[in-house]
Coordinates of C-alpha atoms in Angstrom, one line a residue:
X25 CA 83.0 126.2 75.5
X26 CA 83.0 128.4 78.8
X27 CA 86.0 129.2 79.7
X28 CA 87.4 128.4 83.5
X29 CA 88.1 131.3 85.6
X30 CA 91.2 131.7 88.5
X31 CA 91.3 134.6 91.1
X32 CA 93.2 137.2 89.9
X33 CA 93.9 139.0 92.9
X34 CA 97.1 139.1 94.8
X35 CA 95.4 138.2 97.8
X36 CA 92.3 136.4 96.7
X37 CA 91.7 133.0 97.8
X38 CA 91.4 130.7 94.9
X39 CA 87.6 131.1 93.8
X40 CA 87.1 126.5 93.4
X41 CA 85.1 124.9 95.1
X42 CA 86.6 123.8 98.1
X43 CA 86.1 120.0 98.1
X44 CA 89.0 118.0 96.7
X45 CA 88.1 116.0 92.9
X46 CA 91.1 113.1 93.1
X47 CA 90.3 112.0 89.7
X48 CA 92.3 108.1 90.5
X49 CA 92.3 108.1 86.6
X50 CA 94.7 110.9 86.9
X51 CA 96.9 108.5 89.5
X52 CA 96.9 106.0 87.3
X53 CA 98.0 107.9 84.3
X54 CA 100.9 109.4 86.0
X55 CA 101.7 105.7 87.5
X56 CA 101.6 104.3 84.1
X57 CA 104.2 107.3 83.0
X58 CA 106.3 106.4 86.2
X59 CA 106.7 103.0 85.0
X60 CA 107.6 103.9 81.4
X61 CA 110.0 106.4 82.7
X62 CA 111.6 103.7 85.1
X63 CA 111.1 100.9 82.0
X64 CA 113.3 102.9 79.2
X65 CA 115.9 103.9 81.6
X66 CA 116.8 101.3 82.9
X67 CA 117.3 98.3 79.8
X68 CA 119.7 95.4 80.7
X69 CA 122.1 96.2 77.8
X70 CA 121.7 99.4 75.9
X71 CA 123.3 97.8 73.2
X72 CA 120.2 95.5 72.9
X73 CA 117.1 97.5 73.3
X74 CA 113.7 97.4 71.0
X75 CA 113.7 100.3 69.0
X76 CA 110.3 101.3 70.4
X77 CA 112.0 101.7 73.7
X78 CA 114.3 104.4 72.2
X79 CA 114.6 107.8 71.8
X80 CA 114.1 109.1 68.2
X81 CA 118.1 110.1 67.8
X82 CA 117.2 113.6 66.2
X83 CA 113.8 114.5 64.1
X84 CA 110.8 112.0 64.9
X85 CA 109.3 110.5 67.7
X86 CA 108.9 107.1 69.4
X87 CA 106.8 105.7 72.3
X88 CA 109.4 106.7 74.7
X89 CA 109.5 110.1 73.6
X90 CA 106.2 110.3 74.6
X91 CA 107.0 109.3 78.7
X92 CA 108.7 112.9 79.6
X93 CA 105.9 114.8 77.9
X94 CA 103.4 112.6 79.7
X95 CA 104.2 112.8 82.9
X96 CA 104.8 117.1 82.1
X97 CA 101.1 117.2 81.2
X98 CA 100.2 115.4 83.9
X99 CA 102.4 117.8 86.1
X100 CA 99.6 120.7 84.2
X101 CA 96.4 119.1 84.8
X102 CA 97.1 118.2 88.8
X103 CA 97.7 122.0 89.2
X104 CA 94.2 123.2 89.1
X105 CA 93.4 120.3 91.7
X106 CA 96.1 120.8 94.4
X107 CA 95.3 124.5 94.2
X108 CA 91.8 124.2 94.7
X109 CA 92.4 121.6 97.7
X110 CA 94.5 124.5 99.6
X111 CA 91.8 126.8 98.7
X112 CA 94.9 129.6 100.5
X113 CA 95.1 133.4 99.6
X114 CA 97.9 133.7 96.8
X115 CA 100.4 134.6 98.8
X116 CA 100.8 131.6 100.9
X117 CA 100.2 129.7 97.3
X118 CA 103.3 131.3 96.1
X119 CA 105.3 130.0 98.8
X120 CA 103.9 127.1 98.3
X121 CA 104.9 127.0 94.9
X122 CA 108.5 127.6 95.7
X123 CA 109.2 125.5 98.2
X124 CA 108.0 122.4 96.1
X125 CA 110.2 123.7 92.8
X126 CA 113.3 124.4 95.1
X127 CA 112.4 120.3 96.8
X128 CA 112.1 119.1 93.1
X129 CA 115.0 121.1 91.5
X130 CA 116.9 119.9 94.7
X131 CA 115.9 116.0 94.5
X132 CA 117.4 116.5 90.6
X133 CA 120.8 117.7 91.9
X134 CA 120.7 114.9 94.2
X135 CA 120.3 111.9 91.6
X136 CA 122.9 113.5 89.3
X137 CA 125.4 113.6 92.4
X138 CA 124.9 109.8 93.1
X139 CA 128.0 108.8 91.0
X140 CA 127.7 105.2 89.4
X141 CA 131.4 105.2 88.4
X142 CA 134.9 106.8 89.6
X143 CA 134.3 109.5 87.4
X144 CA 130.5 111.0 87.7
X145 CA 128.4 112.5 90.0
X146 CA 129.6 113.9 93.1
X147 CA 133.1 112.2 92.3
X148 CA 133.4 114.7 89.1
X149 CA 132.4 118.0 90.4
X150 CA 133.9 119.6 87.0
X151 CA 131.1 118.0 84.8
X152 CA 128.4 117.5 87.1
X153 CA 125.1 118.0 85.2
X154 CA 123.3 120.8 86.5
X155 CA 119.7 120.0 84.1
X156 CA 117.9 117.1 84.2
X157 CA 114.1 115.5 83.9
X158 CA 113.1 116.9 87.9
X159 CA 114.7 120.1 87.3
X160 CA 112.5 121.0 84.3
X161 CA 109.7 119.9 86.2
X162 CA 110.4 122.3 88.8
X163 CA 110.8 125.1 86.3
X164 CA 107.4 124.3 84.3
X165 CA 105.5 123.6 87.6
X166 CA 106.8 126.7 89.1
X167 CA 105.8 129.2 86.0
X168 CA 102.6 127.6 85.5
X169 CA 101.6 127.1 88.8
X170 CA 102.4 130.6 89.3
X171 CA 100.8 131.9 86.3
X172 CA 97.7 130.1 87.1
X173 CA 97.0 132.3 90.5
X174 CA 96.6 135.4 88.0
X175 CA 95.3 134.5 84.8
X176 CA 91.8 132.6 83.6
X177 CA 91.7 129.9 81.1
X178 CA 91.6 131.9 78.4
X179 CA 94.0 134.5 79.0
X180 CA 96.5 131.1 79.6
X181 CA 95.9 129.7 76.4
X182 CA 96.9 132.8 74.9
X183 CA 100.1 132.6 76.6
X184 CA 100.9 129.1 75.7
X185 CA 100.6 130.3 72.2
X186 CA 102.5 133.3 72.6
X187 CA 105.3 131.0 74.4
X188 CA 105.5 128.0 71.6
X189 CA 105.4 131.0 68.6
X190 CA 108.2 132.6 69.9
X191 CA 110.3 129.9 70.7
X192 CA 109.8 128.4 67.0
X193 CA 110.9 131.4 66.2
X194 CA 113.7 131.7 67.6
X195 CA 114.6 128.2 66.7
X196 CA 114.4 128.8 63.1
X197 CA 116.3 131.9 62.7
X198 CA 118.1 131.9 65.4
X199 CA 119.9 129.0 63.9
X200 CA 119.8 126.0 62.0
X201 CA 117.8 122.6 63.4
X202 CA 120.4 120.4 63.3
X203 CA 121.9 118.7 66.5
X204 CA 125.1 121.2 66.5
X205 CA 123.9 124.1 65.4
X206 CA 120.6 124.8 66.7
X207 CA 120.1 128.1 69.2
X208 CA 119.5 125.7 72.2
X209 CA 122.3 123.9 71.6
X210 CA 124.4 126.8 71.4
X211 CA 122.5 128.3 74.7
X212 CA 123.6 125.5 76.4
X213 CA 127.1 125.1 75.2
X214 CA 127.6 129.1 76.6
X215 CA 126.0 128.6 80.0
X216 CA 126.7 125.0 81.1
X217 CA 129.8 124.4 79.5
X218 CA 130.7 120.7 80.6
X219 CA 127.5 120.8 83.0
X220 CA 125.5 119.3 80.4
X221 CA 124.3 116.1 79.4
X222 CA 126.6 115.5 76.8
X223 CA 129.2 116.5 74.0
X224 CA 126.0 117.6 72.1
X225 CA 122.7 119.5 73.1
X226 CA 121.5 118.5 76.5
X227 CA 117.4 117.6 76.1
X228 CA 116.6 119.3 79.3
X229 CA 117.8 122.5 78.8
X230 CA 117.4 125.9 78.9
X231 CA 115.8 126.9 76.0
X232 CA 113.9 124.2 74.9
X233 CA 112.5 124.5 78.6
X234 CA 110.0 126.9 77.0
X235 CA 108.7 124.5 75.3
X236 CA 108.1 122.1 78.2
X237 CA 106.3 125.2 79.4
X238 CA 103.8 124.9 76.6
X239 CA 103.4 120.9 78.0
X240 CA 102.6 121.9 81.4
X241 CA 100.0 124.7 80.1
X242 CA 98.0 122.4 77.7
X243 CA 97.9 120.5 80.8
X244 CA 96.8 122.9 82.9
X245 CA 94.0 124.0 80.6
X246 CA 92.9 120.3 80.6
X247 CA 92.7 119.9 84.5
X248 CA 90.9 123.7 84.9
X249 CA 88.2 122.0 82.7
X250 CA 87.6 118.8 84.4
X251 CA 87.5 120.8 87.9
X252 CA 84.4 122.7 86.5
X253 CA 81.6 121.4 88.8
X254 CA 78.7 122.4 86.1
X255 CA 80.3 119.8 83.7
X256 CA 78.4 116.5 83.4
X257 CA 81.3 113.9 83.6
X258 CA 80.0 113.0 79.6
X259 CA 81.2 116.4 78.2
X260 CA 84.1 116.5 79.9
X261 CA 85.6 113.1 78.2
X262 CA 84.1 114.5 74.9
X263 CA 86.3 118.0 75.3
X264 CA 89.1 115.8 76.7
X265 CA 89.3 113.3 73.8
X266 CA 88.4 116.2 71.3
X267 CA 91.2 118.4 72.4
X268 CA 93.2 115.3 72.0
X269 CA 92.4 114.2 68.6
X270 CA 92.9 118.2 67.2
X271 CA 96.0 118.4 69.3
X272 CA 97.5 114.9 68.2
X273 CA 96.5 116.2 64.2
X274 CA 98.1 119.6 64.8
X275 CA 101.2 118.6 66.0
X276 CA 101.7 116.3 62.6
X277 CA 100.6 119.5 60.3
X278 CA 103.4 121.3 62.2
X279 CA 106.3 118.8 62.2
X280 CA 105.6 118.9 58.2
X281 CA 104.2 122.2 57.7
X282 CA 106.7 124.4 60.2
X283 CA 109.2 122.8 62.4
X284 CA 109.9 118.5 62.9
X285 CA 108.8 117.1 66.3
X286 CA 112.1 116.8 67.9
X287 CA 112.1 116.1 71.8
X288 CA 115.8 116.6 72.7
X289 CA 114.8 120.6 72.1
X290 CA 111.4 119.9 72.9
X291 CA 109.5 121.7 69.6
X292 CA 106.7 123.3 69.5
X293 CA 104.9 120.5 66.7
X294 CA 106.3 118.1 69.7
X295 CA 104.7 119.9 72.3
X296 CA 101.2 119.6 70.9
X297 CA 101.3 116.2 68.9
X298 CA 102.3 114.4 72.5
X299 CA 99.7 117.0 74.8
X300 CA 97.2 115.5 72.3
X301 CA 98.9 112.2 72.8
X302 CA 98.2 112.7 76.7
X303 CA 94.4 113.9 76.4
X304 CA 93.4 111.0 74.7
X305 CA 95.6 108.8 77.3
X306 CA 93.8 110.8 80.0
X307 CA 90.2 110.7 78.3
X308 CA 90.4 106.6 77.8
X309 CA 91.8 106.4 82.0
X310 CA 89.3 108.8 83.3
X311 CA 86.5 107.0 81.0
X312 CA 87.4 103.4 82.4
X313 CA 88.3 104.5 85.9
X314 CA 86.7 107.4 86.9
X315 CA 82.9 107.3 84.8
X316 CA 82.7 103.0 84.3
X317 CA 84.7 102.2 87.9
X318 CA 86.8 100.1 87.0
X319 CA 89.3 100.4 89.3
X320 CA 91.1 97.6 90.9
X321 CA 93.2 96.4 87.8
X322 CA 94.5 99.7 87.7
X323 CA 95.5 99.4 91.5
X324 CA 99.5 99.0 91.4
X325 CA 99.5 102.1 88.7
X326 CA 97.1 104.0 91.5
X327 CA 100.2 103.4 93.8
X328 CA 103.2 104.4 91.7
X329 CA 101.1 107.2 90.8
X330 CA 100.7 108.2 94.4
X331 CA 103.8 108.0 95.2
X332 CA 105.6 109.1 92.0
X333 CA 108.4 111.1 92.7
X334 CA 109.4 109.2 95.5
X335 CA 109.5 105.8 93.1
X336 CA 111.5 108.0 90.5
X337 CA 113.9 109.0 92.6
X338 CA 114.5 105.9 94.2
X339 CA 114.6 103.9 90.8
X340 CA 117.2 106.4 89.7
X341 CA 119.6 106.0 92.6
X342 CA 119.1 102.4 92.7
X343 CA 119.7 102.1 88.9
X344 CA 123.0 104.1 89.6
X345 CA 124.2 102.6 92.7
X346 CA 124.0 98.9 90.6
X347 CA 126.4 100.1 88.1
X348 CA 128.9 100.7 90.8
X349 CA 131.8 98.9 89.8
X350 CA 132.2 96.2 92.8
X351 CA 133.2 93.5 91.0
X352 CA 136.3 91.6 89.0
X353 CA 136.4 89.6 86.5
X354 CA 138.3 88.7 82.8
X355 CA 137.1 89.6 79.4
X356 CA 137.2 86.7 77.0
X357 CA 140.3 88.0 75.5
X358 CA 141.9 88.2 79.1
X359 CA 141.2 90.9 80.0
X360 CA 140.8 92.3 83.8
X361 CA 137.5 94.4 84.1
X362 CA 135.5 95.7 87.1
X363 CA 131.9 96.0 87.0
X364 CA 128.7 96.5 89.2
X365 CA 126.1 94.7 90.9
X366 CA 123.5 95.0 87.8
X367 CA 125.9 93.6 85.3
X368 CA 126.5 90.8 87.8
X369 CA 123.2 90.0 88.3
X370 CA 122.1 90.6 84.4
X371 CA 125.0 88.3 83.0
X372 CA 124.0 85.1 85.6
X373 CA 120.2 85.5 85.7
X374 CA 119.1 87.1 82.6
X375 CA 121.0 86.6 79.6
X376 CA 121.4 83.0 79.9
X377 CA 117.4 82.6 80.2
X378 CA 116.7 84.1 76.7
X379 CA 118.1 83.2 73.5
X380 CA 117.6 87.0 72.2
X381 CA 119.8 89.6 74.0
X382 CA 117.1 92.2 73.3
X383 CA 114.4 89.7 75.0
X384 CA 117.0 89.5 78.5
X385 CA 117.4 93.3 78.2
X386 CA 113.7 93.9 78.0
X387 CA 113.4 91.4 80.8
X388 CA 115.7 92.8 82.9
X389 CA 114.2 96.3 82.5
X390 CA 110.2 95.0 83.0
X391 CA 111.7 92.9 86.4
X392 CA 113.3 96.2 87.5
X393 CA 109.5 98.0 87.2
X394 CA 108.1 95.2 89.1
X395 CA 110.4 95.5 91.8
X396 CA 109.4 99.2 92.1
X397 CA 106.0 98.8 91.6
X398 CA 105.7 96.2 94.6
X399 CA 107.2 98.8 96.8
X400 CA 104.7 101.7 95.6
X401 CA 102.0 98.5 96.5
X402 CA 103.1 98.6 99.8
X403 CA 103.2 101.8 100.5
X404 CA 100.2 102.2 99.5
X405 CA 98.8 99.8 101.4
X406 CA 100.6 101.5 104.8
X407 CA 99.4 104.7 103.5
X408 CA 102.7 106.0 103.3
X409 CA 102.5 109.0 100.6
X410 CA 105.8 111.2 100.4
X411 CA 104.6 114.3 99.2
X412 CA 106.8 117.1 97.7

């Protein structure tokens, strides 16, 4: 396989070919991860949710443990496009690069401001959460992105290696791998104290961010090759699904062989089963969309996907806003309780439709996706794309 070359100049202009490749695959992949993202986050109950739609609580994975790493891969294989669109020397790149992770890491601080009780957010200054799912993004975008003006294909690859063997090992003898006493845990503990996610280890944090990294690289390495103009579109779904198959089988040899998938510390097995996981997601959208054209089913997923950060963020202030309490009301025991606008709704429209709380709280969560989806429709259809 040849291997993909970048500039590696300071002041080189990227050496792509100037004209822009929108794969609308690639919008449709990172609209389908939107949706997931929106779908698991926001159930009606959380004490009645499929156990498909949750995380794995320590070792293992689940389908939503793949959303995160999806839409990080994605974040890898856009790269090489939206460079190669600017087609600017590398120093107005890096500025680029900055400004966007200092927009992202800023829209992060943002949604974990909006409080959705008396005691969170902005309202708790003290225990603000200072990581979170944009934030890492930022970080991995910015270090790849960065990387990626400097180094070629294979030179990155070598890195990504380099990055995941290290931080296995310092995971395993830095430590042990359980949820207290594992190095990133303890990382955490030191430098955000109460600015965390939680009592325990935070899943977005600092180092287990290196292996994000690694996510954002494999994607990377996938986008470089689909950019190359001397590829017929028929070898590059065969690398594509290749690298996905070897990736998917790898990651399973590791999680038994060397270290369990684990995707609150992001490991290194976890990194490459769910990059695999996210070529072969890629290689089936880009087969259907991009080489057969069929396109129009895969319209409202186009238009999340366009518009993906901006549907995020909106879900995730919406989400919180609803919890808000606003309301009063009596338990059945008698007691007085307050509560927001989504448990309102949820208790009056939902659970009394379905006999299975799990089916209402699935409901619920699907209706909330429409809702968002409908809005990334018509945006689309204004041509209104918020770019970061």
């Amino acid at each position: 396989m040849a291997t993909p070359s970048l500039a590696t100049g300071p002041t080189a202009a990227l050496p792509l070919e100037a004209r822009s490749q929108r794969l609308v695959s690639l919008d449709a992949f990172r609209g389908a991860t939107i949706a997931g993202m929106i779908l698991v986050n926001n159930p009606g109950s959380w004490q009645s949710v499929y156990a498909p739609l949750r995380h794995a609580d320590w070792h293992g994975v689940t389908p939503t443990d793949w959303v995160f790493p999806f839409f990080l891969f994605i974040v890898g294989v856009a790269i090489p496009f939206s460079q190669a669109k600017r087609h600017a020397p590398t120093g107005r790149m890096i500025g680029v690069i900055l400004r966007r992770t200092a927009i992202l890491f800023g829209l992060g601080l943002l949604l974990a401001s909006v409080p959705y009780n008396s005691t969170s957010g902005i309202l708790s200054p003290g225990t603000l959460r200072i990581p979170g799912v944009l934030q890492r993004i930022a970080i991995c975008y910015m270090v790849v992105a960065t990387l990626a003006l400097f180094v070629r294909w294979r030179a990155m690859a070598w890195i990504g290696v380099a990055v995941l063997a290290a931080y296995t090992g310092m995971m395993l003898w830095g430590g042990d791998l359980s949820r207290e006493g594992n190095l990133a845990h303890q990382i955490d503990l030191a430098v955000f104290g109460k600015h965390g996610y939680g009592a325990y280890n935070d899943p977005e944090g600092l180092l287990s961010t290196l292996g994000s990294i690694g996510t954002v690289i494999c994607g990377w390495m996938v986008g470089t090759w689909l950019r190359q103009p001397d590829r017929s579109a028929g070898e590059k779904i065969a690398a594509v699904m290749a690298f996905g198959v070897i990736g998917t089988c790898l990651g399973i040899v590791l999680h038994y062989a060397v270290i369990p998938m684990n995707k609150q510390i992001w490991t290194a097995s976890f990194t490459i089963y769910t990059a695999g996981l996210g070529c072969l997601g890629l290689g089936v959208s880009y087969w259907v969309i991009d080489i057969l054209g069929y396109r129009r089913w895969a319209t409202p997923l186009v238009a999340m996907g366009m518009n993906a950060i901006t549907i995020f963020v909106l879900a995730g202030i919406v989400g919180r806003l609803m919890a808000i309490p606003m309301f009063s009301g009596t338990r059945p025991s008698g007691e007085a309780i307050r509560f927001g606008l989504k448990t309102y709704l949820y208790d009056r429209l939902f659970v009394p439709a379905f006999s299975s709380p799990f089916n209402a709280s699935l409901a619920w969560a699907i209706a909330f996706v429409a809702g968002f989806t409908l809005l990334a429709l018509a945006m689309h259809r204004a041509k209104i794309y918020l770019k970061v």
